PDB file of C-alpha atoms and ligand atoms in Angstrom:
ATOM      1  CA  MET J   1      60.093 168.255  41.397  1.00 77.00           C
ATOM      2  CA  VAL J   2      60.258 170.871  38.635  1.00 84.00           C
ATOM      3  CA  LEU J   3      57.658 168.914  36.610  1.00 89.00           C
ATOM      4  CA  LEU J   4      55.324 168.786  39.636  1.00 90.00           C
ATOM      5  CA  GLN J   5      55.812 172.541  40.083  1.00 92.00           C
ATOM      6  CA  VAL J   6      54.694 173.162  36.501  1.00 93.00           C
ATOM      7  CA  MET J   7      51.546 171.187  37.191  1.00 95.00           C
ATOM      8  CA  TYR J   8      50.606 173.615  40.074  1.00 94.00           C
ATOM      9  CA  THR J   9      51.401 176.572  37.861  1.00 93.00           C
ATOM     10  CA  ASP J  10      49.534 175.350  34.801  1.00 93.00           C
ATOM     11  CA  LEU J  11      46.433 174.675  36.919  1.00 93.00           C
ATOM     12  CA  ASP J  12      46.639 178.387  38.068  1.00 93.00           C
ATOM     13  CA  PHE J  13      47.049 177.304  41.692  1.00 95.00           C
ATOM     14  CA  ILE J  14      49.861 179.804  42.242  1.00 94.00           C
ATOM     15  CA  ALA J  15      47.612 182.788  41.460  1.00 95.00           C
ATOM     16  CA  ALA J  16      44.371 181.316  42.867  1.00 96.00           C
ATOM     17  CA  PHE J  17      45.900 180.441  46.307  1.00 97.00           C
ATOM     18  CA  ASN J  18      48.708 182.907  46.381  1.00 97.00           C
ATOM     19  CA  ILE J  19      51.303 180.128  46.624  1.00 97.00           C
ATOM     20  CA  GLU J  20      54.862 181.476  46.737  1.00 96.00           C
ATOM     21  CA  PRO J  21      57.161 179.558  44.321  1.00 95.00           C
ATOM     22  CA  ALA J  22      59.937 179.161  46.958  1.00 96.00           C
ATOM     23  CA  VAL J  23      57.370 177.574  49.360  1.00 97.00           C
ATOM     24  CA  LEU J  24      56.074 175.320  46.569  1.00 97.00           C
ATOM     25  CA  HIS J  25      59.649 174.257  45.758  1.00 96.00           C
ATOM     26  CA  HIS J  26      60.312 173.583  49.507  1.00 97.00           C
ATOM     27  CA  PHE J  27      57.119 171.515  49.793  1.00 98.00           C
ATOM     28  CA  LEU J  28      57.909 169.357  46.770  1.00 97.00           C
ATOM     29  CA  PHE J  29      61.469 168.876  47.919  1.00 97.00           C
ATOM     30  CA  GLU J  30      60.239 167.750  51.404  1.00 98.00           C
ATOM     31  CA  VAL J  31      57.826 165.311  49.689  1.00 98.00           C
ATOM     32  CA  TYR J  32      60.669 163.993  47.504  1.00 97.00           C
ATOM     33  CA  ARG J  33      62.738 163.472  50.680  1.00 97.00           C
ATOM     34  CA  ARG J  34      59.966 161.676  52.539  1.00 98.00           C
ATOM     35  CA  TYR J  35      59.342 158.968  49.876  1.00 98.00           C
ATOM     36  CA  ASN J  36      61.597 155.910  50.356  1.00 98.00           C
ATOM     37  CA  ASN J  37      63.908 154.126  47.916  1.00 98.00           C
ATOM     38  CA  ILE J  38      61.865 150.907  47.573  1.00 98.00           C
ATOM     39  CA  PRO J  39      61.089 149.065  44.335  1.00 98.00           C
ATOM     40  CA  PHE J  40      57.504 150.350  43.786  1.00 98.00           C
ATOM     41  CA  HIS J  41      56.140 152.881  46.288  1.00 98.00           C
ATOM     42  CA  ASN J  42      58.812 155.442  45.654  1.00 98.00           C
ATOM     43  CA  PHE J  43      58.849 159.055  44.461  1.00 98.00           C
ATOM     44  CA  LYS J  44      58.635 157.983  40.748  1.00 97.00           C
ATOM     45  CA  HIS J  45      55.337 156.206  41.644  1.00 98.00           C
ATOM     46  CA  CYS J  46      54.158 159.532  43.247  1.00 98.00           C
ATOM     47  CA  PHE J  47      55.143 161.335  40.122  1.00 97.00           C
ATOM     48  CA  CYS J  48      53.303 158.854  37.839  1.00 98.00           C
ATOM     49  CA  VAL J  49      50.121 159.092  39.961  1.00 98.00           C
ATOM     50  CA  THR J  50      50.265 162.855  40.035  1.00 98.00           C
ATOM     51  CA  GLN J  51      50.894 163.062  36.314  1.00 97.00           C
ATOM     52  CA  MET J  52      47.967 160.708  35.607  1.00 98.00           C
ATOM     53  CA  MET J  53      45.725 162.858  37.844  1.00 98.00           C
ATOM     54  CA  TYR J  54      46.956 165.947  36.027  1.00 97.00           C
ATOM     55  CA  GLY J  55      46.208 164.260  32.634  1.00 97.00           C
ATOM     56  CA  LEU J  56      42.704 163.239  33.728  1.00 98.00           C
ATOM     57  CA  ILE J  57      41.915 166.783  34.996  1.00 98.00           C
ATOM     58  CA  TRP J  58      42.654 168.137  31.488  1.00 97.00           C
ATOM     59  CA  LEU J  59      41.148 165.248  29.559  1.00 97.00           C
ATOM     60  CA  THR J  60      37.820 165.449  31.375  1.00 97.00           C
ATOM     61  CA  ASP J  61      37.944 169.249  31.327  1.00 97.00           C
ATOM     62  CA  LEU J  62      37.387 169.211  35.106  1.00 97.00           C
ATOM     63  CA  LYS J  63      38.621 172.824  35.399  1.00 96.00           C
ATOM     64  CA  SER J  64      35.286 173.924  33.938  1.00 97.00           C
ATOM     65  CA  LYS J  65      33.220 171.557  36.167  1.00 97.00           C
ATOM     66  CA  MET J  66      34.917 171.794  39.564  1.00 97.00           C
ATOM     67  CA  ASP J  67      36.305 174.690  41.590  1.00 96.00           C
ATOM     68  CA  SER J  68      40.036 175.271  42.168  1.00 97.00           C
ATOM     69  CA  GLU J  69      39.902 174.020  45.784  1.00 97.00           C
ATOM     70  CA  ASP J  70      38.820 170.626  44.611  1.00 98.00           C
ATOM     71  CA  LEU J  71      41.464 170.509  41.901  1.00 98.00           C
ATOM     72  CA  LEU J  72      44.105 171.516  44.437  1.00 98.00           C
ATOM     73  CA  ILE J  73      42.871 168.761  46.759  1.00 98.00           C
ATOM     74  CA  MET J  74      43.159 166.183  43.930  1.00 98.00           C
ATOM     75  CA  LEU J  75      46.610 167.165  42.822  1.00 98.00           C
ATOM     76  CA  THR J  76      48.082 167.567  46.332  1.00 98.00           C
ATOM     77  CA  SER J  77      46.477 164.207  47.433  1.00 98.00           C
ATOM     78  CA  ALA J  78      48.155 162.476  44.458  1.00 98.00           C
ATOM     79  CA  VAL J  79      51.559 164.043  45.359  1.00 98.00           C
ATOM     80  CA  CYS J  80      51.223 162.927  49.038  1.00 98.00           C
ATOM     81  CA  HIS J  81      49.222 159.690  48.748  1.00 98.00           C
ATOM     82  CA  ASP J  82      52.047 157.186  49.591  1.00 98.00           C
ATOM     83  CA  LEU J  83      54.458 159.347  51.656  1.00 98.00           C
ATOM     84  CA  ASP J  84      56.926 157.293  53.707  1.00 98.00           C
ATOM     85  CA  HIS J  85      55.606 153.911  52.425  1.00 98.00           C
ATOM     86  CA  ALA J  86      58.090 151.296  53.574  1.00 97.00           C
ATOM     87  CA  GLY J  87      56.940 148.546  51.191  1.00 98.00           C
ATOM     88  CA  TYR J  88      54.896 146.505  53.611  1.00 98.00           C
ATOM     89  CA  ASN J  89      51.035 146.711  53.088  1.00 97.00           C
ATOM     90  CA  ASN J  90      48.240 147.024  55.652  1.00 98.00           C
ATOM     91  CA  ALA J  91      47.838 143.243  56.086  1.00 97.00           C
ATOM     92  CA  TYR J  92      51.494 143.070  57.179  1.00 97.00           C
ATOM     93  CA  GLN J  93      51.155 146.066  59.534  1.00 98.00           C
ATOM     94  CA  ILE J  94      48.163 144.419  61.200  1.00 98.00           C
ATOM     95  CA  ASN J  95      49.451 140.866  61.353  1.00 97.00           C
ATOM     96  CA  ALA J  96      52.853 142.022  62.635  1.00 97.00           C
ATOM     97  CA  ARG J  97      51.242 144.477  65.086  1.00 98.00           C
ATOM     98  CA  THR J  98      53.623 147.229  63.922  1.00 98.00           C
ATOM     99  CA  GLU J  99      53.745 150.671  65.522  1.00 98.00           C
ATOM    100  CA  LEU J 100      51.516 152.029  62.672  1.00 98.00           C
ATOM    101  CA  ALA J 101      48.877 149.379  63.292  1.00 98.00           C
ATOM    102  CA  LEU J 102      48.935 150.118  66.955  1.00 98.00           C
ATOM    103  CA  ARG J 103      48.820 153.893  66.432  1.00 98.00           C
ATOM    104  CA  TYR J 104      45.863 153.632  63.981  1.00 98.00           C
ATOM    105  CA  ASN J 105      44.015 150.771  65.556  1.00 98.00           C
ATOM    106  CA  ASP J 106      44.318 148.644  62.353  1.00 98.00           C
ATOM    107  CA  ILE J 107      42.186 151.209  60.486  1.00 98.00           C
ATOM    108  CA  SER J 108      44.008 151.887  57.146  1.00 98.00           C
ATOM    109  CA  PRO J 109      47.311 152.269  59.030  1.00 98.00           C
ATOM    110  CA  LEU J 110      49.327 153.095  55.909  1.00 98.00           C
ATOM    111  CA  GLU J 111      46.955 155.591  54.339  1.00 98.00           C
ATOM    112  CA  ASN J 112      46.531 157.288  57.802  1.00 98.00           C
ATOM    113  CA  HIS J 113      50.319 157.520  57.993  1.00 98.00           C
ATOM    114  CA  HIS J 114      50.821 158.891  54.429  1.00 98.00           C
ATOM    115  CA  CYS J 115      48.225 161.607  55.257  1.00 98.00           C
ATOM    116  CA  ALA J 116      49.761 162.474  58.630  1.00 98.00           C
ATOM    117  CA  ILE J 117      53.247 162.834  57.052  1.00 98.00           C
ATOM    118  CA  ALA J 118      51.727 165.158  54.390  1.00 98.00           C
ATOM    119  CA  PHE J 119      50.337 167.505  57.085  1.00 98.00           C
ATOM    120  CA  GLU J 120      53.588 167.268  59.129  1.00 98.00           C
ATOM    121  CA  ILE J 121      55.259 168.808  55.961  1.00 98.00           C
ATOM    122  CA  LEU J 122      52.425 171.335  55.576  1.00 98.00           C
ATOM    123  CA  GLU J 123      52.695 172.395  59.210  1.00 96.00           C
ATOM    124  CA  LYS J 124      56.155 173.810  58.622  1.00 97.00           C
ATOM    125  CA  THR J 125      55.959 177.462  57.450  1.00 97.00           C
ATOM    126  CA  GLU J 126      58.619 177.126  54.831  1.00 98.00           C
ATOM    127  CA  SER J 127      56.785 174.228  53.051  1.00 98.00           C
ATOM    128  CA  ASN J 128      53.202 175.162  53.815  1.00 98.00           C
ATOM    129  CA  ILE J 129      51.804 175.866  50.332  1.00 98.00           C
ATOM    130  CA  PHE J 130      48.374 176.623  52.013  1.00 98.00           C
ATOM    131  CA  ARG J 131      49.790 179.283  54.316  1.00 97.00           C
ATOM    132  CA  ASN J 132      48.061 182.174  52.383  1.00 97.00           C
ATOM    133  CA  LEU J 133      44.593 180.512  52.466  1.00 97.00           C
ATOM    134  CA  SER J 134      41.663 181.528  54.762  1.00 97.00           C
ATOM    135  CA  MET J 135      40.903 179.256  57.728  1.00 97.00           C
ATOM    136  CA  ASN J 136      37.731 178.069  55.939  1.00 97.00           C
ATOM    137  CA  GLN J 137      39.655 177.250  52.700  1.00 97.00           C
ATOM    138  CA  TYR J 138      42.334 175.420  54.724  1.00 98.00           C
ATOM    139  CA  LYS J 139      39.767 173.342  56.652  1.00 98.00           C
ATOM    140  CA  ARG J 140      37.989 172.414  53.437  1.00 98.00           C
ATOM    141  CA  ILE J 141      41.266 171.456  51.693  1.00 98.00           C
ATOM    142  CA  ARG J 142      42.497 169.455  54.606  1.00 98.00           C
ATOM    143  CA  GLU J 143      39.172 167.486  54.874  1.00 98.00           C
ATOM    144  CA  GLY J 144      39.329 166.730  51.100  1.00 98.00           C
ATOM    145  CA  ILE J 145      43.025 165.611  51.137  1.00 98.00           C
ATOM    146  CA  ILE J 146      42.273 163.302  54.110  1.00 98.00           C
ATOM    147  CA  LYS J 147      39.292 161.793  52.348  1.00 98.00           C
ATOM    148  CA  CYS J 148      41.223 161.285  49.113  1.00 98.00           C
ATOM    149  CA  ILE J 149      44.302 159.706  50.639  1.00 98.00           C
ATOM    150  CA  LEU J 150      42.316 157.385  52.965  1.00 98.00           C
ATOM    151  CA  ALA J 151      40.300 156.312  49.782  1.00 98.00           C
ATOM    152  CA  THR J 152      43.469 154.757  48.268  1.00 98.00           C
ATOM    153  CA  ASP J 153      43.150 151.773  50.786  1.00 98.00           C
ATOM    154  CA  MET J 154      42.306 148.972  48.325  1.00 98.00           C
ATOM    155  CA  THR J 155      40.151 147.134  50.963  1.00 97.00           C
ATOM    156  CA  ARG J 156      37.636 149.961  50.466  1.00 98.00           C
ATOM    157  CA  HIS J 157      37.689 149.501  46.671  1.00 98.00           C
ATOM    158  CA  ASN J 158      34.269 147.874  46.231  1.00 98.00           C
ATOM    159  CA  ASP J 159      32.507 150.187  48.651  1.00 98.00           C
ATOM    160  CA  ILE J 160      33.814 153.333  46.842  1.00 98.00           C
ATOM    161  CA  LEU J 161      33.115 151.849  43.346  1.00 98.00           C
ATOM    162  CA  ASN J 162      29.593 150.833  44.334  1.00 98.00           C
ATOM    163  CA  LYS J 163      28.891 154.313  45.835  1.00 98.00           C
ATOM    164  CA  PHE J 164      30.084 155.846  42.532  1.00 98.00           C
ATOM    165  CA  LYS J 165      27.925 153.425  40.449  1.00 98.00           C
ATOM    166  CA  SER J 166      24.856 154.383  42.545  1.00 98.00           C
ATOM    167  CA  ILE J 167      25.144 158.078  41.805  1.00 98.00           C
ATOM    168  CA  LEU J 168      26.401 157.837  38.199  1.00 97.00           C
ATOM    169  CA  THR J 169      23.014 157.885  36.515  1.00 95.00           C
ATOM    170  CA  ALA J 170      22.186 161.293  37.958  1.00 96.00           C
ATOM    171  CA  PHE J 171      25.595 162.724  38.618  1.00 98.00           C
ATOM    172  CA  ASP J 172      25.394 166.249  39.806  1.00 97.00           C
ATOM    173  CA  PHE J 173      28.560 168.444  39.947  1.00 98.00           C
ATOM    174  CA  THR J 174      26.766 170.808  42.256  1.00 97.00           C
ATOM    175  CA  ASN J 175      26.218 168.092  44.883  1.00 98.00           C
ATOM    176  CA  LYS J 176      29.182 168.025  47.361  1.00 97.00           C
ATOM    177  CA  GLU J 177      28.867 164.336  48.083  1.00 97.00           C
ATOM    178  CA  HIS J 178      28.863 163.511  44.343  1.00 98.00           C
ATOM    179  CA  ARG J 179      32.032 165.567  43.876  1.00 98.00           C
ATOM    180  CA  GLU J 180      33.743 163.912  46.843  1.00 98.00           C
ATOM    181  CA  VAL J 181      33.074 160.358  45.516  1.00 98.00           C
ATOM    182  CA  LEU J 182      34.364 161.448  42.080  1.00 98.00           C
ATOM    183  CA  MET J 183      37.562 162.770  43.635  1.00 98.00           C
ATOM    184  CA  MET J 184      38.082 159.451  45.441  1.00 98.00           C
ATOM    185  CA  ILE J 185      37.521 157.549  42.154  1.00 98.00           C
ATOM    186  CA  LEU J 186      39.959 159.859  40.285  1.00 98.00           C
ATOM    187  CA  ILE J 187      42.758 159.372  42.790  1.00 98.00           C
ATOM    188  CA  LYS J 188      42.138 155.563  42.901  1.00 98.00           C
ATOM    189  CA  VAL J 189      42.144 155.422  39.073  1.00 98.00           C
ATOM    190  CA  SER J 190      45.420 157.445  39.061  1.00 98.00           C
ATOM    191  CA  ASP J 191      46.927 155.268  41.788  1.00 98.00           C
ATOM    192  CA  ILE J 192      46.551 151.873  39.978  1.00 98.00           C
ATOM    193  CA  SER J 193      46.635 153.101  36.308  1.00 98.00           C
ATOM    194  CA  ASN J 194      50.150 151.845  35.318  1.00 98.00           C
ATOM    195  CA  GLU J 195      48.578 149.482  32.795  1.00 98.00           C
ATOM    196  CA  ALA J 196      47.046 152.442  30.912  1.00 97.00           C
ATOM    197  CA  ARG J 197      50.613 153.432  29.917  1.00 97.00           C
ATOM    198  CA  PRO J 198      52.624 151.949  27.016  1.00 96.00           C
ATOM    199  CA  MET J 199      53.665 148.337  27.708  1.00 95.00           C
ATOM    200  CA  GLU J 200      57.376 149.200  27.865  1.00 96.00           C
ATOM    201  CA  VAL J 201      56.513 151.569  30.736  1.00 96.00           C
ATOM    202  CA  ALA J 202      53.824 149.469  32.418  1.00 97.00           C
ATOM    203  CA  GLU J 203      55.460 146.030  32.556  1.00 96.00           C
ATOM    204  CA  PRO J 204      58.584 147.257  34.512  1.00 97.00           C
ATOM    205  CA  TRP J 205      56.176 148.683  37.132  1.00 98.00           C
ATOM    206  CA  LEU J 206      54.534 145.318  37.562  1.00 97.00           C
ATOM    207  CA  ASP J 207      58.025 143.815  38.051  1.00 96.00           C
ATOM    208  CA  CYS J 208      58.855 146.471  40.667  1.00 98.00           C
ATOM    209  CA  LEU J 209      55.545 145.792  42.415  1.00 97.00           C
ATOM    210  CA  LEU J 210      56.185 142.093  42.475  1.00 96.00           C
ATOM    211  CA  GLN J 211      59.659 142.641  43.892  1.00 96.00           C
ATOM    212  CA  GLU J 212      58.122 144.627  46.788  1.00 97.00           C
ATOM    213  CA  PHE J 213      55.453 141.982  47.246  1.00 96.00           C
ATOM    214  CA  TYR J 214      57.954 139.097  47.221  1.00 96.00           C
ATOM    215  CA  ASN J 215      60.127 140.990  49.761  1.00 97.00           C
ATOM    216  CA  GLN J 216      57.157 141.326  52.037  1.00 97.00           C
ATOM    217  CA  SER J 217      56.101 137.645  51.752  1.00 96.00           C
ATOM    218  CA  ASP J 218      59.706 136.564  52.333  1.00 96.00           C
ATOM    219  CA  VAL J 219      59.667 138.552  55.604  1.00 97.00           C
ATOM    220  CA  GLU J 220      56.197 137.216  56.507  1.00 97.00           C
ATOM    221  CA  LYS J 221      57.517 133.608  56.038  1.00 96.00           C
ATOM    222  CA  LEU J 222      60.503 134.394  58.240  1.00 96.00           C
ATOM    223  CA  GLU J 223      58.342 135.917  60.929  1.00 96.00           C
ATOM    224  CA  GLY J 224      55.781 133.041  60.731  1.00 96.00           C
ATOM    225  CA  LEU J 225      53.003 135.543  59.712  1.00 97.00           C
ATOM    226  CA  PRO J 226      50.179 134.819  57.242  1.00 96.00           C
ATOM    227  CA  VAL J 227      51.383 135.135  53.564  1.00 95.00           C
ATOM    228  CA  THR J 228      49.068 136.805  51.014  1.00 88.00           C
ATOM    229  CA  PRO J 229      48.826 134.344  48.032  1.00 86.00           C
ATOM    230  CA  PHE J 230      49.284 136.998  45.281  1.00 88.00           C
ATOM    231  CA  MET J 231      52.518 138.081  46.982  1.00 92.00           C
ATOM    232  CA  ASP J 232      54.094 134.672  47.443  1.00 93.00           C
ATOM    233  CA  ARG J 233      57.016 134.230  44.970  1.00 92.00           C
ATOM    234  CA  ASP J 234      56.366 130.467  45.054  1.00 92.00           C
ATOM    235  CA  LYS J 235      52.701 130.899  44.049  1.00 91.00           C
ATOM    236  CA  VAL J 236      52.487 134.049  41.888  1.00 88.00           C
ATOM    237  CA  ASN J 237      52.039 133.493  38.207  1.00 89.00           C
ATOM    238  CA  LYS J 238      52.777 137.035  36.853  1.00 93.00           C
ATOM    239  CA  PRO J 239      50.617 137.040  33.715  1.00 95.00           C
ATOM    240  CA  SER J 240      47.576 135.338  35.341  1.00 92.00           C
ATOM    241  CA  SER J 241      47.695 137.606  38.428  1.00 93.00           C
ATOM    242  CA  GLN J 242      47.738 140.611  36.097  1.00 96.00           C
ATOM    243  CA  THR J 243      44.979 139.321  33.822  1.00 97.00           C
ATOM    244  CA  GLY J 244      42.869 138.823  36.968  1.00 96.00           C
ATOM    245  CA  PHE J 245      43.695 142.265  38.228  1.00 97.00           C
ATOM    246  CA  ILE J 246      42.885 143.923  34.889  1.00 98.00           C
ATOM    247  CA  ARG J 247      39.630 141.968  34.426  1.00 98.00           C
ATOM    248  CA  PHE J 248      38.242 142.221  37.969  1.00 98.00           C
ATOM    249  CA  VAL J 249      39.750 145.476  39.357  1.00 98.00           C
ATOM    250  CA  LEU J 250      41.077 147.772  36.700  1.00 98.00           C
ATOM    251  CA  LEU J 251      38.504 147.463  33.856  1.00 98.00           C
ATOM    252  CA  PRO J 252      35.377 147.647  36.050  1.00 98.00           C
ATOM    253  CA  LEU J 253      36.789 150.785  37.699  1.00 98.00           C
ATOM    254  CA  PHE J 254      37.874 152.498  34.465  1.00 98.00           C
ATOM    255  CA  ILE J 255      34.543 151.642  32.668  1.00 98.00           C
ATOM    256  CA  GLU J 256      32.546 153.337  35.419  1.00 98.00           C
ATOM    257  CA  LEU J 257      34.619 156.428  35.137  1.00 98.00           C
ATOM    258  CA  ALA J 258      34.300 156.407  31.337  1.00 98.00           C
ATOM    259  CA  ASN J 259      30.519 156.280  31.827  1.00 97.00           C
ATOM    260  CA  LEU J 260      30.877 159.798  33.169  1.00 98.00           C
ATOM    261  CA  PHE J 261      33.633 160.928  30.745  1.00 98.00           C
ATOM    262  CA  PRO J 262      33.263 158.966  27.422  1.00 97.00           C
ATOM    263  CA  CYS J 263      36.568 160.521  26.065  1.00 96.00           C
ATOM    264  CA  LEU J 264      38.461 158.268  28.558  1.00 97.00           C
ATOM    265  CA  GLU J 265      37.402 155.273  26.510  1.00 96.00           C
ATOM    266  CA  GLN J 266      40.177 155.816  23.995  1.00 96.00           C
ATOM    267  CA  HIS J 267      42.751 157.215  26.475  1.00 95.00           C
ATOM    268  CA  ILE J 268      42.679 154.680  29.304  1.00 95.00           C
ATOM    269  CA  ILE J 269      40.310 151.813  28.445  1.00 97.00           C
ATOM    270  CA  HIS J 270      41.747 151.026  24.995  1.00 97.00           C
ATOM    271  CA  PRO J 271      45.375 150.692  26.257  1.00 97.00           C
ATOM    272  CA  VAL J 272      44.293 148.528  29.298  1.00 98.00           C
ATOM    273  CA  ARG J 273      42.366 146.119  26.923  1.00 98.00           C
ATOM    274  CA  LYS J 274      45.560 145.829  24.952  1.00 97.00           C
ATOM    275  CA  ALA J 275      47.471 145.128  28.099  1.00 98.00           C
ATOM    276  CA  LEU J 276      44.940 142.422  28.907  1.00 98.00           C
ATOM    277  CA  ASP J 277      45.593 140.818  25.558  1.00 97.00           C
ATOM    278  CA  TYR J 278      49.360 141.068  26.124  1.00 97.00           C
ATOM    279  CA  TYR J 279      49.228 139.288  29.508  1.00 97.00           C
ATOM    280  CA  THR J 280      46.666 136.761  28.196  1.00 97.00           C
ATOM    281  CA  GLU J 281      49.061 135.812  25.325  1.00 96.00           C
ATOM    282  CA  MET J 282      51.959 135.596  27.910  1.00 95.00           C
ATOM    283  CA  GLU J 283      49.713 133.353  30.123  1.00 94.00           C
ATOM    284  CA  LYS J 284      49.076 131.016  27.108  1.00 94.00           C
ATOM    285  CA  ALA J 285      52.758 130.924  26.127  1.00 94.00           C
ATOM    286  CA  LEU J 286      53.714 129.997  29.713  1.00 91.00           C
ATOM    287  CA  GLU J 287      51.057 127.210  29.738  1.00 90.00           C
ATOM    288  CA  ARG J 288      52.334 125.809  26.414  1.00 92.00           C
ATOM    289  CA  GLU J 289      55.845 125.905  27.781  1.00 90.00           C
ATOM    290  CA  LYS J 290      54.813 123.978  30.882  1.00 88.00           C
ATOM    291  CA  VAL J 291      53.096 121.304  28.765  1.00 89.00           C
ATOM    292  CA  ILE J 292      56.182 120.887  26.659  1.00 89.00           C
ATOM    293  CA  ARG J 293      58.466 120.743  29.667  1.00 88.00           C
ATOM    294  CA  ALA J 294      56.142 118.226  31.395  1.00 84.00           C
ATOM    295  CA  GLN J 295      56.382 115.849  28.460  1.00 82.00           C
TER     296      GLN J 295
HETATM  297  C1  LUO U 301      41.216 144.576  46.245  1.00 95.63           C
HETATM  298  O1  LUO U 301      42.495 144.737  46.732  1.00 95.63           O
HETATM  299  C2  LUO U 301      43.536 144.345  45.908  1.00 95.63           C
HETATM  300  C3  LUO U 301      43.270 143.843  44.603  1.00 95.63           C
HETATM  301  C4  LUO U 301      44.372 143.554  43.795  1.00 95.63           C
HETATM  302  C5  LUO U 301      45.654 143.713  44.286  1.00 95.63           C
HETATM  303  N1  LUO U 301      46.810 143.525  43.491  1.00 95.63           N
HETATM  304  C6  LUO U 301      46.904 142.573  42.484  1.00 95.63           C
HETATM  305  O2  LUO U 301      45.919 141.946  42.166  1.00 95.63           O
HETATM  306  C7  LUO U 301      48.139 142.331  41.759  1.00 95.63           C
HETATM  307  C8  LUO U 301      49.363 142.186  42.567  1.00 95.63           C
HETATM  308  N2  LUO U 301      48.384 143.218  40.646  1.00 95.63           N
HETATM  309  C9  LUO U 301      48.478 144.558  40.597  1.00 95.63           C
HETATM  310  N3  LUO U 301      48.379 145.369  41.719  1.00 95.63           N
HETATM  311  C10 LUO U 301      48.571 146.736  41.450  1.00 95.63           C
HETATM  312  C11 LUO U 301      48.776 147.243  40.154  1.00 95.63           C
HETATM  313  C12 LUO U 301      48.928 148.655  40.306  1.00 95.63           C
HETATM  314  N4  LUO U 301      48.798 148.946  41.586  1.00 95.63           N
HETATM  315  N5  LUO U 301      48.582 147.742  42.279  1.00 95.63           N
HETATM  316  C13 LUO U 301      48.493 147.783  43.660  1.00 95.63           C
HETATM  317  C14 LUO U 301      49.661 148.027  44.430  1.00 95.63           C
HETATM  318  C15 LUO U 301      49.628 147.959  45.756  1.00 95.63           C
HETATM  319  C16 LUO U 301      48.439 147.683  46.459  1.00 95.63           C
HETATM  320  C17 LUO U 301      47.331 147.419  45.721  1.00 95.63           C
HETATM  321  C18 LUO U 301      47.308 147.449  44.351  1.00 95.63           C
HETATM  322  C19 LUO U 301      46.060 147.175  43.488  1.00 95.63           C
HETATM  323  C20 LUO U 301      48.901 146.362  39.067  1.00 95.63           C
HETATM  324  O3  LUO U 301      48.992 146.688  37.904  1.00 95.63           O
HETATM  325  N6  LUO U 301      48.686 145.053  39.354  1.00 95.63           N
HETATM  326  C21 LUO U 301      45.877 144.253  45.490  1.00 95.63           C
HETATM  327  C22 LUO U 301      44.820 144.594  46.336  1.00 95.63           C
END
């Protein structure tokens, strides 16, 4: 948590929002406690997403383009975005008619839950880092965090990306709606950006993700529920699922963001293109092996 604390300090949130260090520590400890020990959606994932968000804020010089409230919304949303994730995605929640699906009427049940847990923590005085804010500031920050966390539901991926594309040509930092879409894009980029990291860091994350996905599809098979193909251990081909993800999801998203911040080309697009080459090579090696074994 100390590293997360440094990020709040470095971005001058302590001074700007009169956040007491003890309260920040309490908040981050509660967040740490409310993430679960599952292969992928654990506290380490929360840290990676927050660290990526922090890096993007500095790389794009957002401090000079957006006010502190928006930056506080982005960092806090990253910290809280997967709180109490149990390793079963929205499709499972809805198909299995879980308590979450029932409570949130099948509308982004997980993301609604992550956000509700975040504000449960923030309701407690000892961990409410917003307790010295005015009512208006609190309302604005709460609205922003809800929008950002709910935007991490991948079923909304294309809608959010298309909205961003439509405003890109005339992006206006003084336009509230433009800023909101950009904040959603930035938390989405941070959330799925493992492949922008060195391969020795990125590949283990994919193995952890597949572990979580395989665990879910095993349960779905046991419970006679529909199984998502890219989660089925009998169907998933790791390199080809990842080349598909990088080509059709990751690169298009990162390229759009780089249209607004060209410096990101070298920092996140270049490494992802190298990751695509790596998994494409792995795919070919697997194919060759299959041919040899088939003979
Ligand atoms: C449009 O909705 C989608 C699109 C793609 C996927 N996931 C995939 O294609 C596969 C499993 N690969 C993948 N999925 C990833 C990564 C990072 N986050 N992430 C992920 C994790 C949980 C839920 C959704 C996603 C994209 C990654 O590096 N690879 C999941 C949902």
